[in-house]
mmCIF file with all atom_site columns, C-alpha atoms in Angstrom:
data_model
loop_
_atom_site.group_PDB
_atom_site.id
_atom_site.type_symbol
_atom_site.label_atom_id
_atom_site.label_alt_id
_atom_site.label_comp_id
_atom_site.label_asym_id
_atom_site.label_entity_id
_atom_site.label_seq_id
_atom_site.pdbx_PDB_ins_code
_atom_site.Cartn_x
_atom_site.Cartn_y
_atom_site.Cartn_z
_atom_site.occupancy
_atom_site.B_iso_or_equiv
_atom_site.pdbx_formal_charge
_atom_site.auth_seq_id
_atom_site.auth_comp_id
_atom_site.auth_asym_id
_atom_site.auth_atom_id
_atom_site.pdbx_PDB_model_num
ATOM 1   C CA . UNK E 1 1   ? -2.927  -4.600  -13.791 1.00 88.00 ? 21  UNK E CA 1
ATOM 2   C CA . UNK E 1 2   ? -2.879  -1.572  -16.567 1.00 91.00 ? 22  UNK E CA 1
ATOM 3   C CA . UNK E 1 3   ? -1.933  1.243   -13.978 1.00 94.00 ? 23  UNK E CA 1
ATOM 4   C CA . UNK E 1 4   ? -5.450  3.784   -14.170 1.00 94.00 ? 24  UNK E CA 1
ATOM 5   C CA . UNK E 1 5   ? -3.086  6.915   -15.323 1.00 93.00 ? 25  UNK E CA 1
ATOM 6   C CA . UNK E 1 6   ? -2.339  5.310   -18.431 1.00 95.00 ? 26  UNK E CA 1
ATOM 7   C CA . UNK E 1 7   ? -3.746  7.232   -21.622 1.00 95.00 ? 27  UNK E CA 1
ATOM 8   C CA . UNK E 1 8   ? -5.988  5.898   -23.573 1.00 96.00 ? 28  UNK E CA 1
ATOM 9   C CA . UNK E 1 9   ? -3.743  4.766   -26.366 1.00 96.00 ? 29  UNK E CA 1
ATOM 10  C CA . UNK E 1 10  ? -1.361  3.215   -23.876 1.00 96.00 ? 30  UNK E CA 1
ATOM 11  C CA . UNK E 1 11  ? -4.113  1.033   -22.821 1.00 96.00 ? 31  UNK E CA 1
ATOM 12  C CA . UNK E 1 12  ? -5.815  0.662   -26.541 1.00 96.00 ? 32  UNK E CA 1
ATOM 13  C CA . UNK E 1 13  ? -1.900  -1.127  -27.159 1.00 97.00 ? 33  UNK E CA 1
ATOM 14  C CA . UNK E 1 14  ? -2.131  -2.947  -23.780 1.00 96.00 ? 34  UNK E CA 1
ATOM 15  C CA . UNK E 1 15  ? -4.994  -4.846  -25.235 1.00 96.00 ? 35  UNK E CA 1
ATOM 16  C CA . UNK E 1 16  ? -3.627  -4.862  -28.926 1.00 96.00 ? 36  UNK E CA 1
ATOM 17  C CA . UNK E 1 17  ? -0.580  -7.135  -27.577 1.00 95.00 ? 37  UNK E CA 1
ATOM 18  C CA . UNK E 1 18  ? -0.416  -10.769 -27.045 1.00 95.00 ? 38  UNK E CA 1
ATOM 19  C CA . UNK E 1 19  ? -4.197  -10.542 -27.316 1.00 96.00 ? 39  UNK E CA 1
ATOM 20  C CA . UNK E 1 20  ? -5.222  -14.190 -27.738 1.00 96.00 ? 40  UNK E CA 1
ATOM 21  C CA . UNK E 1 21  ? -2.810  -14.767 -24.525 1.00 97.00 ? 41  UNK E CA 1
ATOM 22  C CA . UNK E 1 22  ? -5.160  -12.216 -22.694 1.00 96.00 ? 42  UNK E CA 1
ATOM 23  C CA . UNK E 1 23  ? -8.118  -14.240 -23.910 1.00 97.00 ? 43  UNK E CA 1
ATOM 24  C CA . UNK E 1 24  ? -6.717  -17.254 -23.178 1.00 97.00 ? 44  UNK E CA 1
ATOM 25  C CA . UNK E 1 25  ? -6.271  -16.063 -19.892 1.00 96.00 ? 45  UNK E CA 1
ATOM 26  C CA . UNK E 1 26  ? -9.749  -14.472 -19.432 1.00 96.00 ? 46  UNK E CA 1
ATOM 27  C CA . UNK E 1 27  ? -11.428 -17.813 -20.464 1.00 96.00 ? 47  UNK E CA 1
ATOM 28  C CA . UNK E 1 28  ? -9.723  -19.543 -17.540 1.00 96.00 ? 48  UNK E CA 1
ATOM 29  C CA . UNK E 1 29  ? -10.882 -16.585 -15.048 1.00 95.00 ? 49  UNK E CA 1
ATOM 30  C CA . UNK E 1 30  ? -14.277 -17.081 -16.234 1.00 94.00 ? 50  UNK E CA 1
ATOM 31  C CA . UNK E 1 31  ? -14.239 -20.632 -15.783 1.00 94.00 ? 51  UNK E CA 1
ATOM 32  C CA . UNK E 1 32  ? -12.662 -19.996 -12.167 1.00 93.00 ? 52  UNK E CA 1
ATOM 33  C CA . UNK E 1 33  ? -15.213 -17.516 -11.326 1.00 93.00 ? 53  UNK E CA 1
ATOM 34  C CA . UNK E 1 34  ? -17.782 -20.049 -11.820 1.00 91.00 ? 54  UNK E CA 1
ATOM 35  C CA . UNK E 1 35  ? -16.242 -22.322 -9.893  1.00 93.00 ? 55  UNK E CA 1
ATOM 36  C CA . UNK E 1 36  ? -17.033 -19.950 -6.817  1.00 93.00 ? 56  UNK E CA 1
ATOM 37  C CA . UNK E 1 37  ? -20.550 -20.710 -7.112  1.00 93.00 ? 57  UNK E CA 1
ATOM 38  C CA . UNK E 1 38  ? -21.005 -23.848 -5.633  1.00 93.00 ? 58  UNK E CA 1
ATOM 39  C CA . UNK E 1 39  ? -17.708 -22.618 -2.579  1.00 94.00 ? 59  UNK E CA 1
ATOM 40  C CA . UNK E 1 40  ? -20.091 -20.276 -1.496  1.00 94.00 ? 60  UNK E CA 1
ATOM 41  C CA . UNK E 1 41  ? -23.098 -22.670 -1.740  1.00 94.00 ? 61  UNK E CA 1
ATOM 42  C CA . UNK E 1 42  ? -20.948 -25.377 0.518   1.00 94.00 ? 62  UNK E CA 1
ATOM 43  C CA . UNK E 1 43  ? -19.882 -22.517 3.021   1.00 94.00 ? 63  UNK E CA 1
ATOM 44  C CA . UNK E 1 44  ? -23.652 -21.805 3.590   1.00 94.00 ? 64  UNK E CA 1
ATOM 45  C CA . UNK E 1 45  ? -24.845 -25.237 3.620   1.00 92.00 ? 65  UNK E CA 1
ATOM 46  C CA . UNK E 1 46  ? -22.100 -25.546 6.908   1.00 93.00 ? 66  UNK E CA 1
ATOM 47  C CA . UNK E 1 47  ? -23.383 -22.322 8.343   1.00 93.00 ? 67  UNK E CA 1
ATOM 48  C CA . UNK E 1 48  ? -26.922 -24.027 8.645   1.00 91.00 ? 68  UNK E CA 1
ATOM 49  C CA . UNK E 1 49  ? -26.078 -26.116 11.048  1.00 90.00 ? 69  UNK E CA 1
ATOM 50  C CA . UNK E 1 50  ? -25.016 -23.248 13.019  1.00 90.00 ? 70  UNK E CA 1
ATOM 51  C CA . UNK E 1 51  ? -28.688 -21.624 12.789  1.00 86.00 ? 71  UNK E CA 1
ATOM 52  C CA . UNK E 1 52  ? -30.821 -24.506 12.813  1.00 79.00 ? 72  UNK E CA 1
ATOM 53  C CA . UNK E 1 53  ? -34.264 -24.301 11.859  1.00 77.00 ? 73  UNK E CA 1
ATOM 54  C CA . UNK E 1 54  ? -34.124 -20.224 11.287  1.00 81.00 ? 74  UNK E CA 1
ATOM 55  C CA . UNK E 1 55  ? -31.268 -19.443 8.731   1.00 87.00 ? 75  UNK E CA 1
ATOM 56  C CA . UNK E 1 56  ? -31.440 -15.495 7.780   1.00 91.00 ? 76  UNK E CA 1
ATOM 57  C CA . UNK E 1 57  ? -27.177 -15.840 8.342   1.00 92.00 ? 77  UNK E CA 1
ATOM 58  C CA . UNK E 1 58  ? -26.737 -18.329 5.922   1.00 92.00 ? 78  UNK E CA 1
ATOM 59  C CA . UNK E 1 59  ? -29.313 -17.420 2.834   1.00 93.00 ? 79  UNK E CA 1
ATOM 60  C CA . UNK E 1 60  ? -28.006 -13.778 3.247   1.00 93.00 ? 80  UNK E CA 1
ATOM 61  C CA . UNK E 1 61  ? -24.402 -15.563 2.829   1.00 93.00 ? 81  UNK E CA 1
ATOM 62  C CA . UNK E 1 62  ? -25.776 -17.335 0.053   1.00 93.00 ? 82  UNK E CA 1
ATOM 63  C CA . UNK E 1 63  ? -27.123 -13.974 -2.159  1.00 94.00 ? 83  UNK E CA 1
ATOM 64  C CA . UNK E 1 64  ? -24.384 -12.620 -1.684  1.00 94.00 ? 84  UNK E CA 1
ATOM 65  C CA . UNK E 1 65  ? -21.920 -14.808 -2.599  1.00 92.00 ? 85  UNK E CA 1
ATOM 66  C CA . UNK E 1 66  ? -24.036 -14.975 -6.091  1.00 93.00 ? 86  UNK E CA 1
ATOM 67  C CA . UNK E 1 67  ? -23.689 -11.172 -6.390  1.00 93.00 ? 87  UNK E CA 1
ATOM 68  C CA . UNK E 1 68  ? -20.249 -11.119 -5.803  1.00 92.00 ? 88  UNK E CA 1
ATOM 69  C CA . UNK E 1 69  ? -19.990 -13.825 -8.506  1.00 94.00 ? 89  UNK E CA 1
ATOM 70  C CA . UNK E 1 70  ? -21.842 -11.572 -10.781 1.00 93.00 ? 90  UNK E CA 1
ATOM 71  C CA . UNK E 1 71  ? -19.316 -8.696  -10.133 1.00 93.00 ? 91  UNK E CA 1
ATOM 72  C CA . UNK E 1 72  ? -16.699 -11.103 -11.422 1.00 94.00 ? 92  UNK E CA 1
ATOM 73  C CA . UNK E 1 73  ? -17.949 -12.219 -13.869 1.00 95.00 ? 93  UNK E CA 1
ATOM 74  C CA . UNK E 1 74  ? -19.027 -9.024  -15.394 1.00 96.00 ? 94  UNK E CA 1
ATOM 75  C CA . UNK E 1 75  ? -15.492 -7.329  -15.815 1.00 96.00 ? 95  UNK E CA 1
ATOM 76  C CA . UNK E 1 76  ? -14.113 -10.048 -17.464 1.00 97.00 ? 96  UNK E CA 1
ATOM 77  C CA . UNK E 1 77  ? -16.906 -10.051 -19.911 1.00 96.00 ? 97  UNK E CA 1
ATOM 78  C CA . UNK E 1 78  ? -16.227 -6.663  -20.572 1.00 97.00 ? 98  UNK E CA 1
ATOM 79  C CA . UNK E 1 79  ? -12.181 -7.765  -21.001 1.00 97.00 ? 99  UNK E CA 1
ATOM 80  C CA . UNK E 1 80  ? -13.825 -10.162 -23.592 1.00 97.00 ? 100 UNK E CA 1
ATOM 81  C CA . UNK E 1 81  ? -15.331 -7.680  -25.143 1.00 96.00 ? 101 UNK E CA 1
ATOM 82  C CA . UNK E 1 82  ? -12.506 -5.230  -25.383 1.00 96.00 ? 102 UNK E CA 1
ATOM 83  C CA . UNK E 1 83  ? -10.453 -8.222  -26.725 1.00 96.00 ? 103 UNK E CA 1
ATOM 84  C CA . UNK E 1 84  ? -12.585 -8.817  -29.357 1.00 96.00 ? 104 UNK E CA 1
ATOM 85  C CA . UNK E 1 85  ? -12.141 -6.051  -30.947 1.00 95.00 ? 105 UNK E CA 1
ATOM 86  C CA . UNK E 1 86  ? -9.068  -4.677  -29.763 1.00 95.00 ? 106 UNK E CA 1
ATOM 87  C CA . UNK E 1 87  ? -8.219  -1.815  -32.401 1.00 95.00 ? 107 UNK E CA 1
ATOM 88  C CA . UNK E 1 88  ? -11.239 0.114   -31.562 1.00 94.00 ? 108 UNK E CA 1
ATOM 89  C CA . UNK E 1 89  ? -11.636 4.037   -30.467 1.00 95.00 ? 109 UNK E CA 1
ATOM 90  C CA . UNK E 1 90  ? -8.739  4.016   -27.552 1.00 96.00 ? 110 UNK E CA 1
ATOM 91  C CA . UNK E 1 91  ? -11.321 6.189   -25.779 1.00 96.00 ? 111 UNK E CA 1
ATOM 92  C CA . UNK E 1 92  ? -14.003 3.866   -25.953 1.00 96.00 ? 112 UNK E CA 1
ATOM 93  C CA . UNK E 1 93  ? -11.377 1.031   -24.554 1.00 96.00 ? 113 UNK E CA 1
ATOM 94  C CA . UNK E 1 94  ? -10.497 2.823   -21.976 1.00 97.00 ? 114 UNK E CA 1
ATOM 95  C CA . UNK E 1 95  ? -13.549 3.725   -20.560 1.00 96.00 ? 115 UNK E CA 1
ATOM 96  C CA . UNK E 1 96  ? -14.549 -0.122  -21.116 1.00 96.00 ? 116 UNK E CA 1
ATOM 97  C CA . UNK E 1 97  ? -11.132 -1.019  -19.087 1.00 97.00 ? 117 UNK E CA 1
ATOM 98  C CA . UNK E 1 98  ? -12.367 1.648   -16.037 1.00 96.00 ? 118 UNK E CA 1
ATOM 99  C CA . UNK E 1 99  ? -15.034 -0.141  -16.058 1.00 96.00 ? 119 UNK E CA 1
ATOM 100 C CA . UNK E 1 100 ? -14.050 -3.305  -15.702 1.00 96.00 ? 120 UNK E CA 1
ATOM 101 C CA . UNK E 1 101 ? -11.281 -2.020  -13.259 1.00 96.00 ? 121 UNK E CA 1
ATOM 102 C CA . UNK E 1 102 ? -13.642 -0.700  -10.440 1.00 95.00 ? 122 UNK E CA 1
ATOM 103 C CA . UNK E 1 103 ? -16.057 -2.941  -10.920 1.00 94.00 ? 123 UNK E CA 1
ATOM 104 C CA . UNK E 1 104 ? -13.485 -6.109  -10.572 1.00 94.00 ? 124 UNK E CA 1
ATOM 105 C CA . UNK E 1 105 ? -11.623 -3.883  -7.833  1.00 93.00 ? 125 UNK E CA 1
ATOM 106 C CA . UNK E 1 106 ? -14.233 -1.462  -6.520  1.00 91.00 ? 126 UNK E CA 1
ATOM 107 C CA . UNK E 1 107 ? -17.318 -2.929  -5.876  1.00 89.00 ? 127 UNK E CA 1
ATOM 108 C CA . UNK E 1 108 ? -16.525 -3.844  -2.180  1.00 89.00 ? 128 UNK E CA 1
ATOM 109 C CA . UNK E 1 109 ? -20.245 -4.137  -0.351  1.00 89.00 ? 129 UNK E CA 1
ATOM 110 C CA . UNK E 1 110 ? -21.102 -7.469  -1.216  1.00 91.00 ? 130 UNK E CA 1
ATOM 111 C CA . UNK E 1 111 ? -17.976 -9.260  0.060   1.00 91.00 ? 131 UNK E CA 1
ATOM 112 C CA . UNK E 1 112 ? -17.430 -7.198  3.191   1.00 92.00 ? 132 UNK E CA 1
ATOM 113 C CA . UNK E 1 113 ? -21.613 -8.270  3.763   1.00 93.00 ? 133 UNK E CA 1
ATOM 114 C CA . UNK E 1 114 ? -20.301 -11.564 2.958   1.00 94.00 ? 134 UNK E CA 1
ATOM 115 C CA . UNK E 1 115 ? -16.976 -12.030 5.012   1.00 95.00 ? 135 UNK E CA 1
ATOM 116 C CA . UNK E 1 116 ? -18.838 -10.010 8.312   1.00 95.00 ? 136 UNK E CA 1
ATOM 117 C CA . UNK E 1 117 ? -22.111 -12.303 7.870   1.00 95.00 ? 137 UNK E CA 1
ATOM 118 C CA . UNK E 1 118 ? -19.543 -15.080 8.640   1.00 95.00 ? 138 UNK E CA 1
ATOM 119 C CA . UNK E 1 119 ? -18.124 -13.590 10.802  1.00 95.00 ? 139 UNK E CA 1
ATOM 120 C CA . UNK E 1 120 ? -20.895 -13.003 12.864  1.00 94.00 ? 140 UNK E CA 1
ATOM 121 C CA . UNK E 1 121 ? -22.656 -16.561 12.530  1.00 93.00 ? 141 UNK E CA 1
ATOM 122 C CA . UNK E 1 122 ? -19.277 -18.605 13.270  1.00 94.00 ? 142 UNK E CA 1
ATOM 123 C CA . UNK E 1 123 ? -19.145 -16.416 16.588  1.00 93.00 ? 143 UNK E CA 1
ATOM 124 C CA . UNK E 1 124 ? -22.740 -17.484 17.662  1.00 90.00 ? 144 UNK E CA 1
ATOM 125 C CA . UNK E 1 125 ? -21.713 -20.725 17.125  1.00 90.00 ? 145 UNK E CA 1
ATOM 126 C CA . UNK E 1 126 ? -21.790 -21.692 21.514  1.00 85.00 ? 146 UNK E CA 1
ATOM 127 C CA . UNK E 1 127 ? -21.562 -25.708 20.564  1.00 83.00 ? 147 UNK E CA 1
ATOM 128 C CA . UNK E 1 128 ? -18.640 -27.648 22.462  1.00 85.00 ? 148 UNK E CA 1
ATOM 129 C CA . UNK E 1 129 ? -17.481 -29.002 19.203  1.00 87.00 ? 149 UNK E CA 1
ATOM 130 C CA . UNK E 1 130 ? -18.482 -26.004 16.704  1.00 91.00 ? 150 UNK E CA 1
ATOM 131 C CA . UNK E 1 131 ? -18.626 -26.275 13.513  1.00 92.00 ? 151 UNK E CA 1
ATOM 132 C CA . UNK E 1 132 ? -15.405 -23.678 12.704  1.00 94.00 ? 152 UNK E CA 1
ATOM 133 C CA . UNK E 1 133 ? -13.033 -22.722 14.993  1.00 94.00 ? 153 UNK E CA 1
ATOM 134 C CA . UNK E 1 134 ? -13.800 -19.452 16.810  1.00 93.00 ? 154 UNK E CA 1
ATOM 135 C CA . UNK E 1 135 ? -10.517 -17.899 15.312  1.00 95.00 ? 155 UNK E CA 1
ATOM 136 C CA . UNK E 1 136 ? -12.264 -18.164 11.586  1.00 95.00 ? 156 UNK E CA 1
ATOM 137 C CA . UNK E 1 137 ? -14.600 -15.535 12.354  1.00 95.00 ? 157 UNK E CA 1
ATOM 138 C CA . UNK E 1 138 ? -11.449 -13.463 13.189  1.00 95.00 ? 158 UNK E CA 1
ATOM 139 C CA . UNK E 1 139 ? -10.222 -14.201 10.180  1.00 95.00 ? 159 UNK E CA 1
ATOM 140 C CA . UNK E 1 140 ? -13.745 -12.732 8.528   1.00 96.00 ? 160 UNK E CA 1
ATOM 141 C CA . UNK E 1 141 ? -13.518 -9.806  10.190  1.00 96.00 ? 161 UNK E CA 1
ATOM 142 C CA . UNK E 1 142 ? -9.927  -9.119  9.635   1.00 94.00 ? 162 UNK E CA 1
ATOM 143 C CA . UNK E 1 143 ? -10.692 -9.733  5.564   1.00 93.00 ? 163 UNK E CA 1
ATOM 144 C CA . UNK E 1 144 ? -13.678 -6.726  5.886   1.00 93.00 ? 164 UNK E CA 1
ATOM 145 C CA . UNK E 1 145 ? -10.822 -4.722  7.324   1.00 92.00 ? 165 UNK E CA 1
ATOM 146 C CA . UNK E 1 146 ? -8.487  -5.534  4.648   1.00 91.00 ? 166 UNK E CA 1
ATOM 147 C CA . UNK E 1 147 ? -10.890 -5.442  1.920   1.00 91.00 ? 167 UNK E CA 1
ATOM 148 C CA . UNK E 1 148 ? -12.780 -1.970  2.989   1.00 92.00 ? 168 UNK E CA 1
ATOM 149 C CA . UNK E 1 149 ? -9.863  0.329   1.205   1.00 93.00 ? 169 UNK E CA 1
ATOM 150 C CA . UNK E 1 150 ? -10.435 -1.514  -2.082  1.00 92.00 ? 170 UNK E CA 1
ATOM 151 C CA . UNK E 1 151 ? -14.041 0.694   -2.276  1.00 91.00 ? 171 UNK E CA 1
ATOM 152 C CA . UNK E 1 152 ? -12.118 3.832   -2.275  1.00 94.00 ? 172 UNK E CA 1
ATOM 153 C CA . UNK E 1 153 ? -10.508 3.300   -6.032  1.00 94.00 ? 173 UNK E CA 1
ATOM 154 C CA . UNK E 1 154 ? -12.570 5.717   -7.673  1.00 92.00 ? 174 UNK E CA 1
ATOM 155 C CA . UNK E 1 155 ? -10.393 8.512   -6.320  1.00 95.00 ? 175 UNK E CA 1
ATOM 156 C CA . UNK E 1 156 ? -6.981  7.262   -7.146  1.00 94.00 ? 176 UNK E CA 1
ATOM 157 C CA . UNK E 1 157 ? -5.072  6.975   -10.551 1.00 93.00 ? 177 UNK E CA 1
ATOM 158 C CA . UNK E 1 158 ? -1.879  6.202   -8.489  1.00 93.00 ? 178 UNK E CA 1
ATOM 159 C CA . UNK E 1 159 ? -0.515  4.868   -5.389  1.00 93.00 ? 179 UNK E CA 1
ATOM 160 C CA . UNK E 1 160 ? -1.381  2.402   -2.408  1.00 94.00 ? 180 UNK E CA 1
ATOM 161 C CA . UNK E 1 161 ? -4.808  3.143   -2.770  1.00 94.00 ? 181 UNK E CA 1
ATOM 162 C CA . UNK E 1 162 ? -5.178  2.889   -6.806  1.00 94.00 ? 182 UNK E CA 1
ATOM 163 C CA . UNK E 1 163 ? -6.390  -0.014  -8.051  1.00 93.00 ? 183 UNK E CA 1
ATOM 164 C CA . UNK E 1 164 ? -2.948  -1.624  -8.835  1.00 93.00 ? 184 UNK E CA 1
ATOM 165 C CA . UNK E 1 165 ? -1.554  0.160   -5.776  1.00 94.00 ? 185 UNK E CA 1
ATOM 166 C CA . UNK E 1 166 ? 0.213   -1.898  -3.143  1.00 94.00 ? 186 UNK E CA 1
ATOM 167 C CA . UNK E 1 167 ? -2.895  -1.637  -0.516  1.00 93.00 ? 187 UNK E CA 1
ATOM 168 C CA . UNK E 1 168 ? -5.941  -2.566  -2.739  1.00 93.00 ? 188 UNK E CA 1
ATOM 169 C CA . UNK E 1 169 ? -4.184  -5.048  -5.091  1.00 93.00 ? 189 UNK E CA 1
ATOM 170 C CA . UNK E 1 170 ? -1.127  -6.139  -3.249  1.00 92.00 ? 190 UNK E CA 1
ATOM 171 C CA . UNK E 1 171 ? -2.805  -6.553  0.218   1.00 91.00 ? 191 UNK E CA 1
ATOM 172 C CA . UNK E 1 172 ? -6.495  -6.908  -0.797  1.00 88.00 ? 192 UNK E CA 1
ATOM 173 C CA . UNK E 1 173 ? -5.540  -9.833  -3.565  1.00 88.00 ? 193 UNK E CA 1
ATOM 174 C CA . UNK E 1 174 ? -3.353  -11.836 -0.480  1.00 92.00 ? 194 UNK E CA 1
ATOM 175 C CA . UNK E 1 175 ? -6.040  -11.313 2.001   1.00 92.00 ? 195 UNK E CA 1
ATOM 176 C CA . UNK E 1 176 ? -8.810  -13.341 -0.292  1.00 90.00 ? 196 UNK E CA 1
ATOM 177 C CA . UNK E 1 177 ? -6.156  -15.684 -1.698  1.00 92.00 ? 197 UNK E CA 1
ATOM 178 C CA . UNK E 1 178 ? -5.647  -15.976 2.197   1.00 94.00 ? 198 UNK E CA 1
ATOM 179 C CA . UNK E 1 179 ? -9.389  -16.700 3.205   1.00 94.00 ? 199 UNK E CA 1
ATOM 180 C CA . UNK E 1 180 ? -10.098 -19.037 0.088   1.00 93.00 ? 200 UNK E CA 1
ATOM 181 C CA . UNK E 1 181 ? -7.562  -21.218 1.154   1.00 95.00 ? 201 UNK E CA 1
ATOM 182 C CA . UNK E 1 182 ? -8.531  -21.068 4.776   1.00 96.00 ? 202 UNK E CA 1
ATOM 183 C CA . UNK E 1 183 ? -12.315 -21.402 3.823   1.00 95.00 ? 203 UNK E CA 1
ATOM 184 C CA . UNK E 1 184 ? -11.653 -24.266 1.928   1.00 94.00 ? 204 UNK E CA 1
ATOM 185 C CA . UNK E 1 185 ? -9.513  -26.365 4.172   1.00 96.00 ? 205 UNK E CA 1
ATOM 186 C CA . UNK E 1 186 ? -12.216 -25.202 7.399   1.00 95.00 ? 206 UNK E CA 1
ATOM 187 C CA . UNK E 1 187 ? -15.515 -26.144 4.950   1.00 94.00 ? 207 UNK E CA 1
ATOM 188 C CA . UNK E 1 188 ? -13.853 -29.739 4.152   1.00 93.00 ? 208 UNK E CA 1
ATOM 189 C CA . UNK E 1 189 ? -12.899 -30.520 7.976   1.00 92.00 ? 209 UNK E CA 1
ATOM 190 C CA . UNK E 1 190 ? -16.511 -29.429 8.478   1.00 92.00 ? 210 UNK E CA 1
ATOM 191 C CA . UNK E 1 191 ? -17.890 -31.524 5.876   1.00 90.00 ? 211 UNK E CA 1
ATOM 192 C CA . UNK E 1 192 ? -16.116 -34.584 7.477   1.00 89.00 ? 212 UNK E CA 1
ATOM 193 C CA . UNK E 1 193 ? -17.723 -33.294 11.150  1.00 87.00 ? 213 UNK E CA 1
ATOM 194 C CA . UNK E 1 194 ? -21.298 -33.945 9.504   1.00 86.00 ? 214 UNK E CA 1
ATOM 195 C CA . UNK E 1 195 ? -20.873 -36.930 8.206   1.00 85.00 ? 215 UNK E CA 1
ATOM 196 C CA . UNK E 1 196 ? -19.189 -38.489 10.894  1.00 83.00 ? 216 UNK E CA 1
ATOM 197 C CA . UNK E 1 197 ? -22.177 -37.069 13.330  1.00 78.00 ? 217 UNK E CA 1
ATOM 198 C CA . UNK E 1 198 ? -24.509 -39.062 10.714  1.00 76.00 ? 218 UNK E CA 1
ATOM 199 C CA . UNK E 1 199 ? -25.983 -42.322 11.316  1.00 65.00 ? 219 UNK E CA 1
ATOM 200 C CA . UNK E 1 200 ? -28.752 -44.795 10.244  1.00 51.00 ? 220 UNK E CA 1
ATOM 201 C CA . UNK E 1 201 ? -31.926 -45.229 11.676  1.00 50.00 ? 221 UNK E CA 1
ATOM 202 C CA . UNK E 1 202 ? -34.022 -47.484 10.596  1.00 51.00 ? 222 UNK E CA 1
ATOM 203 C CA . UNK E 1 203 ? -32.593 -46.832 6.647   1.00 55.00 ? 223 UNK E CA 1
ATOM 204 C CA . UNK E 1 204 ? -32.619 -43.541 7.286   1.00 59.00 ? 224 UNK E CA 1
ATOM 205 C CA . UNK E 1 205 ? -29.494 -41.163 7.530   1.00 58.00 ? 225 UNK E CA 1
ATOM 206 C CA . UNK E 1 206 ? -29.961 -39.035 10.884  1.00 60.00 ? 226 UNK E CA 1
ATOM 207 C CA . UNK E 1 207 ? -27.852 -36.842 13.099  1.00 58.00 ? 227 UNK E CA 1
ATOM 208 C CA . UNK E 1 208 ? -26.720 -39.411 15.861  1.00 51.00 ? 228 UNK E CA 1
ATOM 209 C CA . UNK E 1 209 ? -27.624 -36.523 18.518  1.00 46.00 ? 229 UNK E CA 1
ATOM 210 C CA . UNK E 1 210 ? -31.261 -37.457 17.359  1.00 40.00 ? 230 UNK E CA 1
#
């Protein structure tokens, strides 16, 4: 990323440089981003069979995962924007690419809600053959940990703990490019539980507990 201590013109010619490769670039984030949508839907619709009939784990899962959806998307529409019109005021790009910055980097609370809600419902999970493996709430838990120093950009403009510093970007970007993976791979083994614990009843597809 554009280190924060830049000045304003060395980011206003950041942005004036291989600009339609930056938008190129942008378009595929956004298209990414959206992609996360439906993830986060498939992770909740796996937590409900860990709640049952009451499911305040997985809906909270659920909002959240939208909001933290929104706070992607919202940076790089503000990247969009700043690549539109790239010669502007240097000031006014600048502030625009802050912006963007700690709200892409900074705004923490809805993924450490997420990753701990997670966390929390694959632990209560008592069934013999659960639906993730007790270490994947570990892994939750150790992603809010990992995350966390991410929130604290807002005081840095260099070092581990800015937001291109080795902490929040280095280790915070490999922790969720860990857990995606993970998540993934878990929510598709899961997927195959469910349907192999279906079965037909009288034309209709049950649990084959029931």
């Amino acid at each position: 990323p554009p280190a924060p201590g830049w000045s304003a013109q060395h980011v206003a010619h950041f942005f004036q440089t291989d600009t339609n490769a930056k938008r190129a670039g942008l378009l595929i984030a956004m298209l990414g981003t959206g992609l996360l949508a439906p993830f986060y839907a498939v992770i909740s619709n796996q937590m409900r069979r860990i709640e049952g009939v009451s499911k305040p784990w997985t809906y909270s899962q659920l909002v959240a995962g939208a909001c933290t959806v929104l706070e992607i998307i919202l940076p790089l529409m503000l990247w969009e924007g700043i690549c539109y019109r790239p010669f502007r005021d240097p000031m006014m790009t600048q502030t625009l690419n802050d912006i963007s910055w700690i709200t892409f980097i900074g705004t923490t609370t809805t993924v450490l809600v997420q990753n701990l809600i997670i966390g929390i419902c694959v632990i209560q999970d008592k069934r013999p053959d659960p639906v993730f493996p007790r270490w994947y709430a570990y892994l939750n838990f150790w992603a809010v940990v990992g995350v966390f120093p991410a929130g604290l950009i807002m005081f840095f403009k260099s070092g581990p703990l800015a937001w291109d510093g080795a902490i929040v970007w280095g280790v915070g970007v490999a922790i969720f490019f860990i857990w995606i993976c993970v998540s993934a791979w878990l929510v598709i083994a899961a997927a195959k539980q469910e349907q192999a614990e279906l079965t037909i009843k009288d034309g209709v597809t049950v649990l084959a507990a029931a």
